[in-house]
mmCIF file of C-alpha atoms in Angstrom:
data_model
loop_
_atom_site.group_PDB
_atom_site.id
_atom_site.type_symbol
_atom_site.label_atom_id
_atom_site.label_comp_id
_atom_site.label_asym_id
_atom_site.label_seq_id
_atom_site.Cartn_x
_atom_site.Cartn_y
_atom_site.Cartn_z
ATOM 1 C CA UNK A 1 0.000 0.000 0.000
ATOM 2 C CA UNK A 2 1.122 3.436 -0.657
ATOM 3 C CA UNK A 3 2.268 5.958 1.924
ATOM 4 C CA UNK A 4 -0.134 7.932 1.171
ATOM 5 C CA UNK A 5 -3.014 5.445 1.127
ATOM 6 C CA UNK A 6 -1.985 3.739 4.665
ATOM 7 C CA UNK A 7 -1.762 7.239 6.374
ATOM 8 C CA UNK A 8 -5.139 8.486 5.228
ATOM 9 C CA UNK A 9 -6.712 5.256 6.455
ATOM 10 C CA UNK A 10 -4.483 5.184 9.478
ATOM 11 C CA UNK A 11 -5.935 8.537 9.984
ATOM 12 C CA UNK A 12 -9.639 7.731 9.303
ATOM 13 C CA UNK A 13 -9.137 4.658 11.851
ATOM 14 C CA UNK A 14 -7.662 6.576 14.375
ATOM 15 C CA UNK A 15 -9.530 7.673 17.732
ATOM 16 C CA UNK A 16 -8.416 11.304 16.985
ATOM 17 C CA UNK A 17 -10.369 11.327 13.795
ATOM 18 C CA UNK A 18 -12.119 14.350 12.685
ATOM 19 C CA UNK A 19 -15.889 13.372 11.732
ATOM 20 C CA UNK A 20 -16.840 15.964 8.785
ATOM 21 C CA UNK A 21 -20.087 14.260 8.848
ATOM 22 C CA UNK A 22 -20.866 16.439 11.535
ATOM 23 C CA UNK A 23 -20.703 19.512 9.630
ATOM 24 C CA UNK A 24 -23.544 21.049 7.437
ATOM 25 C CA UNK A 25 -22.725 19.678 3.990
ATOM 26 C CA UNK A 26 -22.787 22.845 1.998
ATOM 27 C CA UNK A 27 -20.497 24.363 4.658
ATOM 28 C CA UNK A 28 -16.334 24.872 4.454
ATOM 29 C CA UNK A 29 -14.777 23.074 6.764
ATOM 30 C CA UNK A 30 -11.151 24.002 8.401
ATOM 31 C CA UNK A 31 -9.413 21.771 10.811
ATOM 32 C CA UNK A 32 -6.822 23.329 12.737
ATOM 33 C CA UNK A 33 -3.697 21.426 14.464
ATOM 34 C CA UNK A 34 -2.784 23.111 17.427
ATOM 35 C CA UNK A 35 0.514 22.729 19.504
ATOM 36 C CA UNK A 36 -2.232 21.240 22.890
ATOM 37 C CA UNK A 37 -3.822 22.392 25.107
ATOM 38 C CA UNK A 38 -1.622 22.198 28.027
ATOM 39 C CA UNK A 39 -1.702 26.291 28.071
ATOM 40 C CA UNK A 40 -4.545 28.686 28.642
ATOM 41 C CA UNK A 41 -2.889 30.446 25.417
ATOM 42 C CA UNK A 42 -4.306 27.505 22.893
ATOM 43 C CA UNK A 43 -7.831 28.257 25.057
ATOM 44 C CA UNK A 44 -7.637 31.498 23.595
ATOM 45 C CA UNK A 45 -6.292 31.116 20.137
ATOM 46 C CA UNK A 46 -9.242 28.529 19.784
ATOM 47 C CA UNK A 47 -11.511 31.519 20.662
ATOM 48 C CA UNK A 48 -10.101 33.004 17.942
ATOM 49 C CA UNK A 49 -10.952 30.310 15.119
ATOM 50 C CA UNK A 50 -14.596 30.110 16.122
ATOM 51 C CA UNK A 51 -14.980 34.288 16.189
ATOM 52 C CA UNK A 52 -13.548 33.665 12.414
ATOM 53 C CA UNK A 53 -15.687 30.476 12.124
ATOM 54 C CA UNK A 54 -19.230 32.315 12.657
ATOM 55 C CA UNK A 55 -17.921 35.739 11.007
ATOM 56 C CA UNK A 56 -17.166 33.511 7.354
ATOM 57 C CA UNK A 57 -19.537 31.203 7.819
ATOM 58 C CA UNK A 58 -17.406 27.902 7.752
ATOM 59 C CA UNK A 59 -17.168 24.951 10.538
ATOM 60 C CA UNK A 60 -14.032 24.582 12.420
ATOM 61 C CA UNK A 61 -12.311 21.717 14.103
ATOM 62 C CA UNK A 62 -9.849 22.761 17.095
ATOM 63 C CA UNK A 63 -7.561 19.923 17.882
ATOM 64 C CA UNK A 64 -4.145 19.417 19.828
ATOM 65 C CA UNK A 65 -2.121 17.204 21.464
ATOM 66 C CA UNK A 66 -2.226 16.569 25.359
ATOM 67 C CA UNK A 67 0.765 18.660 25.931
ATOM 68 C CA UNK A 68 3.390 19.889 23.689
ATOM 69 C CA UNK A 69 5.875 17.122 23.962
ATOM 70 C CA UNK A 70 3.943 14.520 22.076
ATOM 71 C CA UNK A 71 4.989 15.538 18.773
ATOM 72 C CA UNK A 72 3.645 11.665 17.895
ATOM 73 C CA UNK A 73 0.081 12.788 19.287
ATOM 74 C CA UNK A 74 0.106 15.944 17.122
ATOM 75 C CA UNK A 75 1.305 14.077 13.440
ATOM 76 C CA UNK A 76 -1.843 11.529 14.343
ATOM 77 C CA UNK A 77 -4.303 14.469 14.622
ATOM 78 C CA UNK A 78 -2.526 15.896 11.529
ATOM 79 C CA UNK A 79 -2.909 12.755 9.463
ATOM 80 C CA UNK A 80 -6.645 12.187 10.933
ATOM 81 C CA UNK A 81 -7.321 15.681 9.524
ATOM 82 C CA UNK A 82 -5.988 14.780 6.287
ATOM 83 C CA UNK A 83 -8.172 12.027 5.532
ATOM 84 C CA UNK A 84 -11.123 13.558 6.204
ATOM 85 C CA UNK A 85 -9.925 16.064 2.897
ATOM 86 C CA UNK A 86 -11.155 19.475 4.990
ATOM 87 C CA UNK A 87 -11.164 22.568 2.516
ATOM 88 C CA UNK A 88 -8.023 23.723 4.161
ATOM 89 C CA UNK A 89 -5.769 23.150 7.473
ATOM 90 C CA UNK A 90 -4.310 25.827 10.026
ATOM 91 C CA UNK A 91 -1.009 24.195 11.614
ATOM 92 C CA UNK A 92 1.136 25.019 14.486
ATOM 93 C CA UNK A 93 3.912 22.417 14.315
ATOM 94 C CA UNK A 94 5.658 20.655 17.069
ATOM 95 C CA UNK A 95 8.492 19.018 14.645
ATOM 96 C CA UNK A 96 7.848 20.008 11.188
ATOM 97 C CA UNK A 97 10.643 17.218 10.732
ATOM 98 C CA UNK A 98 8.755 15.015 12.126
ATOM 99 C CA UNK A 99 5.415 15.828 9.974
ATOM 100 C CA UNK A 100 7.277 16.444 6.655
ATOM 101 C CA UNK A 101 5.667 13.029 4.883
ATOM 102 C CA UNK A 102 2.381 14.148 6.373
ATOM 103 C CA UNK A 103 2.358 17.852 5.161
ATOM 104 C CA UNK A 104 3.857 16.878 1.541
ATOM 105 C CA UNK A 105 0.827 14.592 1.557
ATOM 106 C CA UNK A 106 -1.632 17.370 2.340
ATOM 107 C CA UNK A 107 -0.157 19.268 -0.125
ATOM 108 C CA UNK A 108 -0.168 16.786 -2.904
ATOM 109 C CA UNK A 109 -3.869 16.261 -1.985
ATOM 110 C CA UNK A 110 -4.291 20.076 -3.546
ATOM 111 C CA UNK A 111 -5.457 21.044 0.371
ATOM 112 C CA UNK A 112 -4.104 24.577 1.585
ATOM 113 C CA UNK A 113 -2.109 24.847 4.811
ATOM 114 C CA UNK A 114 -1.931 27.854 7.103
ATOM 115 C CA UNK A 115 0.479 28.229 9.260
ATOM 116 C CA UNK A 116 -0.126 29.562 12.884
ATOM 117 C CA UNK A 117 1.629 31.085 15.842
ATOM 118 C CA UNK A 118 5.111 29.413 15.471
ATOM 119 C CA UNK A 119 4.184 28.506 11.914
ATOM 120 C CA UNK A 120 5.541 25.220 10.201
ATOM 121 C CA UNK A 121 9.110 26.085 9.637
ATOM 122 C CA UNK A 122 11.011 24.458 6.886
ATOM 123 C CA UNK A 123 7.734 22.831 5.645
ATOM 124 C CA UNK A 124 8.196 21.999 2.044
ATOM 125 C CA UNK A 125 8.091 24.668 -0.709
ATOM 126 C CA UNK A 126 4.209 25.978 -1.630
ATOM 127 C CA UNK A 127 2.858 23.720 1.257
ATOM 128 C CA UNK A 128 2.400 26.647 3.847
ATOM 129 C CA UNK A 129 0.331 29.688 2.055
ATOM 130 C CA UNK A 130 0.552 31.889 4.661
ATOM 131 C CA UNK A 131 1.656 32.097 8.754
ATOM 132 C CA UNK A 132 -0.181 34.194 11.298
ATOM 133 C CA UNK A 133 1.783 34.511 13.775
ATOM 134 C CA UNK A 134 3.544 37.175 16.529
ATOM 135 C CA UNK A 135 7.012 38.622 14.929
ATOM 136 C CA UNK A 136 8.726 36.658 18.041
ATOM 137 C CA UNK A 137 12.390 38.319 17.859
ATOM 138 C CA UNK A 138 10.975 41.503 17.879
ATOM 139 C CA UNK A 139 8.349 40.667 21.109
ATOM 140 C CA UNK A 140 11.951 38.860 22.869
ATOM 141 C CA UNK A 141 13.145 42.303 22.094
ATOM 142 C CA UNK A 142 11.017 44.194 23.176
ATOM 143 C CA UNK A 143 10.655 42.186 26.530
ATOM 144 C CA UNK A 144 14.647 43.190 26.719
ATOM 145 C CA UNK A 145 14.059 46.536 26.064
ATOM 146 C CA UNK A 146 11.469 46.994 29.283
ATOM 147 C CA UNK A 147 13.474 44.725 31.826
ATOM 148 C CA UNK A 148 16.745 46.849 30.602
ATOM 149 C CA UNK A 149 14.580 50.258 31.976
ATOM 150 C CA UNK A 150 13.612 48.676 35.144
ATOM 151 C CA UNK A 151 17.266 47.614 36.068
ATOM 152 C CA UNK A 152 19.575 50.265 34.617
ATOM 153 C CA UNK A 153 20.768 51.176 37.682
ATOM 154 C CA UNK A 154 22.062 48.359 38.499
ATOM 155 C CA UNK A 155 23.454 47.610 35.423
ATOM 156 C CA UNK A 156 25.351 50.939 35.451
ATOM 157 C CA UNK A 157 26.958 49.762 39.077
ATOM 158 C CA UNK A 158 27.712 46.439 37.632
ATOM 159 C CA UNK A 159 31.700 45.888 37.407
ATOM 160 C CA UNK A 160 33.371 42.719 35.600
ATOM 161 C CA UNK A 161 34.971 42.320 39.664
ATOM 162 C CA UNK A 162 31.178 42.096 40.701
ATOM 163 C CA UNK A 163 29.051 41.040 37.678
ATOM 164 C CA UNK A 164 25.500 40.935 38.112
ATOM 165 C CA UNK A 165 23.294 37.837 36.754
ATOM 166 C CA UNK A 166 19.790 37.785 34.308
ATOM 167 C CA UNK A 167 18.179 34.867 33.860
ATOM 168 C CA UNK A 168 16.696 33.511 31.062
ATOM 169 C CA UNK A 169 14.142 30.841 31.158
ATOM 170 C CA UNK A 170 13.107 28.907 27.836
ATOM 171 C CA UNK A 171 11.083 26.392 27.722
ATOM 172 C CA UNK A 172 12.654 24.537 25.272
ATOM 173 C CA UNK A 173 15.251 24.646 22.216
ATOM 174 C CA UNK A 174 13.218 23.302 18.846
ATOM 175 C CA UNK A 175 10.000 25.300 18.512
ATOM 176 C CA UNK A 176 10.855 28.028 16.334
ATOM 177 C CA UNK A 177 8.536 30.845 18.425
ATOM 178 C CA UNK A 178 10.371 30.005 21.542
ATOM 179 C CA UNK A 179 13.535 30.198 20.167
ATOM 180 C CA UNK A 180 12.738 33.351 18.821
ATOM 181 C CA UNK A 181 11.214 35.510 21.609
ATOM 182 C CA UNK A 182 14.318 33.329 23.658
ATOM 183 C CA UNK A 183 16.774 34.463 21.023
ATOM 184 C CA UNK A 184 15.477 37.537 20.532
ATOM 185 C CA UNK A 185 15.229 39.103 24.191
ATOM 186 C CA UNK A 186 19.045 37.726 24.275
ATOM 187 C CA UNK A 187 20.413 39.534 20.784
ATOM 188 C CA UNK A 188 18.299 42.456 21.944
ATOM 189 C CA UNK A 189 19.933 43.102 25.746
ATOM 190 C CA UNK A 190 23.515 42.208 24.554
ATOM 191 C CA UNK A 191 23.197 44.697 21.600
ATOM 192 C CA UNK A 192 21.967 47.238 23.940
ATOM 193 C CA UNK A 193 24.001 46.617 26.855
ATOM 194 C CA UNK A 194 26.868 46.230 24.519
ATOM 195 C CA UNK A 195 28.367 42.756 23.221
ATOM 196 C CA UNK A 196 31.769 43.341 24.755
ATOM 197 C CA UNK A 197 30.107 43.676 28.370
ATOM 198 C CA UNK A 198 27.606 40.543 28.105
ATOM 199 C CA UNK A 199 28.504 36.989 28.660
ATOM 200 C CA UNK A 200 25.638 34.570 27.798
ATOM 201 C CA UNK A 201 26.121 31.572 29.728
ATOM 202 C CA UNK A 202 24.506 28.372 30.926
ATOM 203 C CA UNK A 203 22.691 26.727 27.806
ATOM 204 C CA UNK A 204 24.278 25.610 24.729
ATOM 205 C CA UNK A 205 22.288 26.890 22.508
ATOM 206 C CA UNK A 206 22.784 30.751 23.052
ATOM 207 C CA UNK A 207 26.433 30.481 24.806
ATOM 208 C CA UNK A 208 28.501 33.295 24.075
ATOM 209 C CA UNK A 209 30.851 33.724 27.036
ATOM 210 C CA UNK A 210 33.055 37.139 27.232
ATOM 211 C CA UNK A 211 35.584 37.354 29.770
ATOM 212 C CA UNK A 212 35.963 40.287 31.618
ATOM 213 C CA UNK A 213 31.882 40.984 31.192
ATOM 214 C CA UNK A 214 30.299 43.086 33.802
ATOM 215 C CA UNK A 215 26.498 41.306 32.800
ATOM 216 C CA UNK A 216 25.693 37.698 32.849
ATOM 217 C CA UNK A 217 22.682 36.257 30.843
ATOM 218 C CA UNK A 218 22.178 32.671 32.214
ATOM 219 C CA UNK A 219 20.222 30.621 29.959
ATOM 220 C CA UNK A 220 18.555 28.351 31.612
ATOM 221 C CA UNK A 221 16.155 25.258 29.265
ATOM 222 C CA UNK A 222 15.043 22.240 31.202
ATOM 223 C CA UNK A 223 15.468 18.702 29.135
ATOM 224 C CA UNK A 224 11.947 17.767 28.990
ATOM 225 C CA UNK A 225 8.745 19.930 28.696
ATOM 226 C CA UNK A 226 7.918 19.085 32.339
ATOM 227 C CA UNK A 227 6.822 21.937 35.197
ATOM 228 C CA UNK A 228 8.810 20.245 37.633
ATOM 229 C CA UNK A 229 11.705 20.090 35.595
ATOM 230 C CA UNK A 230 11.096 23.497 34.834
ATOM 231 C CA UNK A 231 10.417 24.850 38.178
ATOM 232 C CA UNK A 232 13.968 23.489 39.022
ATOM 233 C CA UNK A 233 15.714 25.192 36.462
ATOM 234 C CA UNK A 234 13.988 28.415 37.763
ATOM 235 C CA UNK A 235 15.064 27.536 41.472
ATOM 236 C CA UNK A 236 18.632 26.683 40.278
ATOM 237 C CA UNK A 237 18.874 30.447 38.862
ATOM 238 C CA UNK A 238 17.057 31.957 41.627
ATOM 239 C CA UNK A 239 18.901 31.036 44.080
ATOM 240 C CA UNK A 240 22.594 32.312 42.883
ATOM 241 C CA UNK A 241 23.691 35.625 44.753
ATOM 242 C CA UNK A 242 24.072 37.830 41.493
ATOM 243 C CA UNK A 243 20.868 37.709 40.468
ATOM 244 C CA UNK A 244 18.787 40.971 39.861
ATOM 245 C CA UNK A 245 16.599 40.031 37.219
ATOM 246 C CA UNK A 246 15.071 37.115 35.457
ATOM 247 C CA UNK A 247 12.749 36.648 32.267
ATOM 248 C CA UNK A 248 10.558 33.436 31.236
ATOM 249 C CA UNK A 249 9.971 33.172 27.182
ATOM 250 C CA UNK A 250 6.571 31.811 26.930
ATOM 251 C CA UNK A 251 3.598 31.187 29.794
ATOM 252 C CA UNK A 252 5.398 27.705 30.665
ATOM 253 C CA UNK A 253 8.892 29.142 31.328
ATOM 254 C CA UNK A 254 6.930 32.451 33.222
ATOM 255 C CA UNK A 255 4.779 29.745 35.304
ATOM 256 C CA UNK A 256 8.256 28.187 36.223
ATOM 257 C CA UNK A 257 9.354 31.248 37.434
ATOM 258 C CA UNK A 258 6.699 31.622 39.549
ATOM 259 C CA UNK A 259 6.350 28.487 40.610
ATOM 260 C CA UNK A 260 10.162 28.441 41.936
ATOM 261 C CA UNK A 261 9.695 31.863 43.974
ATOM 262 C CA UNK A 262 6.860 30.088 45.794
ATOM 263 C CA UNK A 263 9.880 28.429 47.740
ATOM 264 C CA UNK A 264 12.581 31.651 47.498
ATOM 265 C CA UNK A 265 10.274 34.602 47.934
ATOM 266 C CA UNK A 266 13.047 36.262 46.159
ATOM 267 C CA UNK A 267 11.086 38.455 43.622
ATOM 268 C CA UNK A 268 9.397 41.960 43.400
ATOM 269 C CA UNK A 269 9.576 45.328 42.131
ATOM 270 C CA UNK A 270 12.279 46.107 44.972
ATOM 271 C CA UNK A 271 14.031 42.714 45.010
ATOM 272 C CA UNK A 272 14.535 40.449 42.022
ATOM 273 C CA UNK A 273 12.723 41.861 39.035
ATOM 274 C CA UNK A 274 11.089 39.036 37.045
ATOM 275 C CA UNK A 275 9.220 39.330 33.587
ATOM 276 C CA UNK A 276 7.478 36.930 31.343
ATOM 277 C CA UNK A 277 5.424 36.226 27.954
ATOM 278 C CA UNK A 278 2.038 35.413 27.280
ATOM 279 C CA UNK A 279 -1.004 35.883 29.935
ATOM 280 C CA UNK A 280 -2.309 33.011 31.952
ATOM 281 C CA UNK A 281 -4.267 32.652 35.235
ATOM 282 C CA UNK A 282 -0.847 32.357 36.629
ATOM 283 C CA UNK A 283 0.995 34.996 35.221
ATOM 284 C CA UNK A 284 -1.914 37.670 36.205
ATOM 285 C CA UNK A 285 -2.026 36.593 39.640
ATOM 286 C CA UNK A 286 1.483 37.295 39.991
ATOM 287 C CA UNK A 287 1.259 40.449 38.187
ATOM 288 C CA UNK A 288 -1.278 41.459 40.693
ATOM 289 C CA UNK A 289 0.202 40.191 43.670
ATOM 290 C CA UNK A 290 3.652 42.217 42.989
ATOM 291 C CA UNK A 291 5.586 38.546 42.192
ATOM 292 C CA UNK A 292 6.228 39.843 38.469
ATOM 293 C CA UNK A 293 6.954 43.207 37.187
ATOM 294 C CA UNK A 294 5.828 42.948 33.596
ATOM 295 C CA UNK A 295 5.264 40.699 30.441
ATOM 296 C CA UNK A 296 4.887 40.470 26.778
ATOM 297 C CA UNK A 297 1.512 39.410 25.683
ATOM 298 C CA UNK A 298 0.845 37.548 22.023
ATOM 299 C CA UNK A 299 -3.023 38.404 20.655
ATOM 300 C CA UNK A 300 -3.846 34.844 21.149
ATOM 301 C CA UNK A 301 -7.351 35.416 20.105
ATOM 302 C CA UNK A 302 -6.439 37.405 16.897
ATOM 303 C CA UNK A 303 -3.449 34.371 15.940
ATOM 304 C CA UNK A 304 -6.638 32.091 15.748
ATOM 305 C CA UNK A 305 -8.710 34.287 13.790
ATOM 306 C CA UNK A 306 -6.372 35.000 11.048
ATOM 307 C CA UNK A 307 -5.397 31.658 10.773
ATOM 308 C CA UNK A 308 -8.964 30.723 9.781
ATOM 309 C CA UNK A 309 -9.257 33.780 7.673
ATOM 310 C CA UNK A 310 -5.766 33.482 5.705
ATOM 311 C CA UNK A 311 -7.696 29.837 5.830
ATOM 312 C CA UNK A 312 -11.176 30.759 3.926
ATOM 313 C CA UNK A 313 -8.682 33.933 1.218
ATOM 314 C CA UNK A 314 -6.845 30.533 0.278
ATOM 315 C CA UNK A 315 -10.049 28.303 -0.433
ATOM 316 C CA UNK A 316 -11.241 31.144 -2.313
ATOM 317 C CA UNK A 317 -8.623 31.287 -4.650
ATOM 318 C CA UNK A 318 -7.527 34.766 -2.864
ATOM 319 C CA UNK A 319 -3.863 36.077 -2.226
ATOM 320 C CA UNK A 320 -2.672 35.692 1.081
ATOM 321 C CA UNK A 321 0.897 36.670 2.979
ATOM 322 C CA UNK A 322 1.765 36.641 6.530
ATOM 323 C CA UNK A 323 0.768 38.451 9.061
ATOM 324 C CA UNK A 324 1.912 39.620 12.298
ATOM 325 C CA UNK A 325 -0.968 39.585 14.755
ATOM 326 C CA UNK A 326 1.205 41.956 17.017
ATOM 327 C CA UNK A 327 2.130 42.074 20.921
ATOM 328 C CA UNK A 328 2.275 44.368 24.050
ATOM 329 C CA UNK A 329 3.832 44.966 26.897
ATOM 330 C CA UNK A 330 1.872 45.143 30.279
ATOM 331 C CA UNK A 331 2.025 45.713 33.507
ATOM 332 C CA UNK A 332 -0.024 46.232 36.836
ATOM 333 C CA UNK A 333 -0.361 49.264 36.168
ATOM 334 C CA UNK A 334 -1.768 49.206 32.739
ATOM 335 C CA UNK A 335 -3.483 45.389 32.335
ATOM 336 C CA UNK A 336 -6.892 47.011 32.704
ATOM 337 C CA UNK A 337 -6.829 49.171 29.598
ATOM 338 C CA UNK A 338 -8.904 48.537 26.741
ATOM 339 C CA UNK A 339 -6.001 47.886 24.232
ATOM 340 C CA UNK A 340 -4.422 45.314 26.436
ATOM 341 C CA UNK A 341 -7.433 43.892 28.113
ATOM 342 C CA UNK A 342 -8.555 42.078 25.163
ATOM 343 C CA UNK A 343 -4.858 40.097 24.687
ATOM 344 C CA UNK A 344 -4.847 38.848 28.204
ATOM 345 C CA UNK A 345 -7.113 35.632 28.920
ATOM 346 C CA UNK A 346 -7.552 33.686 32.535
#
């Protein structure tokens, strides 16, 4: 049996089937593939894609993996999608590696892809028609750019004989929006700081030791997408004596953050100055409660949206492009106002 063949009836057998039956006949149908649902952030993007649903008139199918690990989990509700032949599917990819066979399938099938929030990097040529998504090296940077106001003091007392310590919480290395907003906050505060004063330490993936450097950025990923493995990485940064500032990249690594202060009590506007991405329960608790300082929220609701709408342009035989679906920075003080309200979901 062809590849082809065995996936789609793989996919038609398997318990994470879509049932188009379900839908009204004469109706478009989009199934979108999202990363899980481990984070309130999918909650919201899902919001999104039924706003878009109702607004064009077409059914949607929200699906995702139990958490964002299972990269097996997510290329079974990919293929299960594909053999129901939907009008078009919005992806936000795990392992586009791992899903290559799968999307070239899709796209041999003559069905559109969208890309969404971290997009399907290094999908094959024509597959992807468009990505809606945040500009993540510019929201890393601009997360730098706020935590660099809030400590400048101290980073204009810091000698290379007493160096003071940021950390940098990721919650991984592979998915392309975390490495970016990761990345990104990194190139950002070294270029601003100035690359001959910064040594980026700790993980591999960003080490760029100086010696001599009056500013350490300590990298910190854990090796599996686990919150206790997280937390721990958090804790292990925490607790070193140079520390004056710390930032998590997405809502996992900002949860971790929080989660390891529960034991330290070591952050606070006059104490260790923490900031994060994204907008959980979590994160506006501790915004509230003084824990963290700031944060960087996505438009969760608007990435889901214009996924499905880049979606129904592509059906239609319109041109589409990317777009960036924008981000914010927030604080106590400001959370409340109408502009950020609306990107900031419990």
């Amino acid at each position: 049996m062809k590849l082809s063949k065995l996936v789609l009836a793989l996919g038609a057998a398997a318990s994470v089937a879509f049932s188009a039956s379900a839908f009204a006949a004469d109706q478009m149908h989009i199934n979108v593939v999202a990363k899980g649902f481990q984070h309130q952030f999918w909650k919201a993007v899902e919001q999104g894609t039924q706003q878009a649903a109702k607004e064009f008139n077409v059914s949607v199918d929200f699906q995702g993996p139990d958490n964002e690990s299972n990269i097996a989990q997510q290329v079974e509700y990919l293929n299960a999608a594909i053999a129901t032949k939907p009008a078009a599917i919005c992806l936000a990819a795990l392992d586009t590696r791992a899903m290559l066979d799968s999307i070239q399938m899709a796209k041999d099938e003559g069905i559109p892809m969208i890309g969404f929030d971290s997009g399907v990097p290094d999908a094959p040529e024509g597959a992807i028609k468009a990505t809606a998504s945040t500009d993540n090296t510019a929201a890393g940077g601009l997360a730098a750019a706020e935590l660099k106001k809030l400590i400048q003091a101290k980073l204009d007392a810091a000698t290379p004989d007493k160096p003071v310590r940021i950390g940098v919480i990721a919650q991984e290395s592979n998915s392309q929006s975390i490495v970016s907003r990761t990345k990104g906050f990194v190139d950002a505060f070294v270029a601003a700081v100035g690359k001959d004063k910064v040594s980026v330490e700790g993980h591999d993936s960003l080490r760029a030791k100086v010696k001599g450097a009056s500013v350490i950025l300590d990298v910190g990923i854990p090796a599996e997408v686990k919150d206790v493995d997280a937390a721990a990485v958090a804790s292990a940064i925490l607790e070193k004596k140079d520390i004056i500032a710390v930032y998590g990249s997405n809502e996992f690594a900002t949860n971790a953050i929080i989660t390891a202060n529960e034991g330290l009590d070591v952050l606070g506007s006059d104490k260790v100055i923490a900031v994060g991405f994204d907008a959980g329960t979590k994160v506006l608790d501790a915004m509230e409660d003084g824990v963290l300082t700031g944060a960087v929220t996505q438009n969760p609701v608007q990435i889901g949206y214009q996924a499905v709408r880049l979606a129904v342009d592509a059906v239609n035989g319109k041109p589409v492009q990317d777009v960036d679906t924008g981000a914010l920075w927030y604080t106590k003080e400001n959370m409340n106002d109408p502009e950020i309200s609306v990107c900031l979901y419990r």
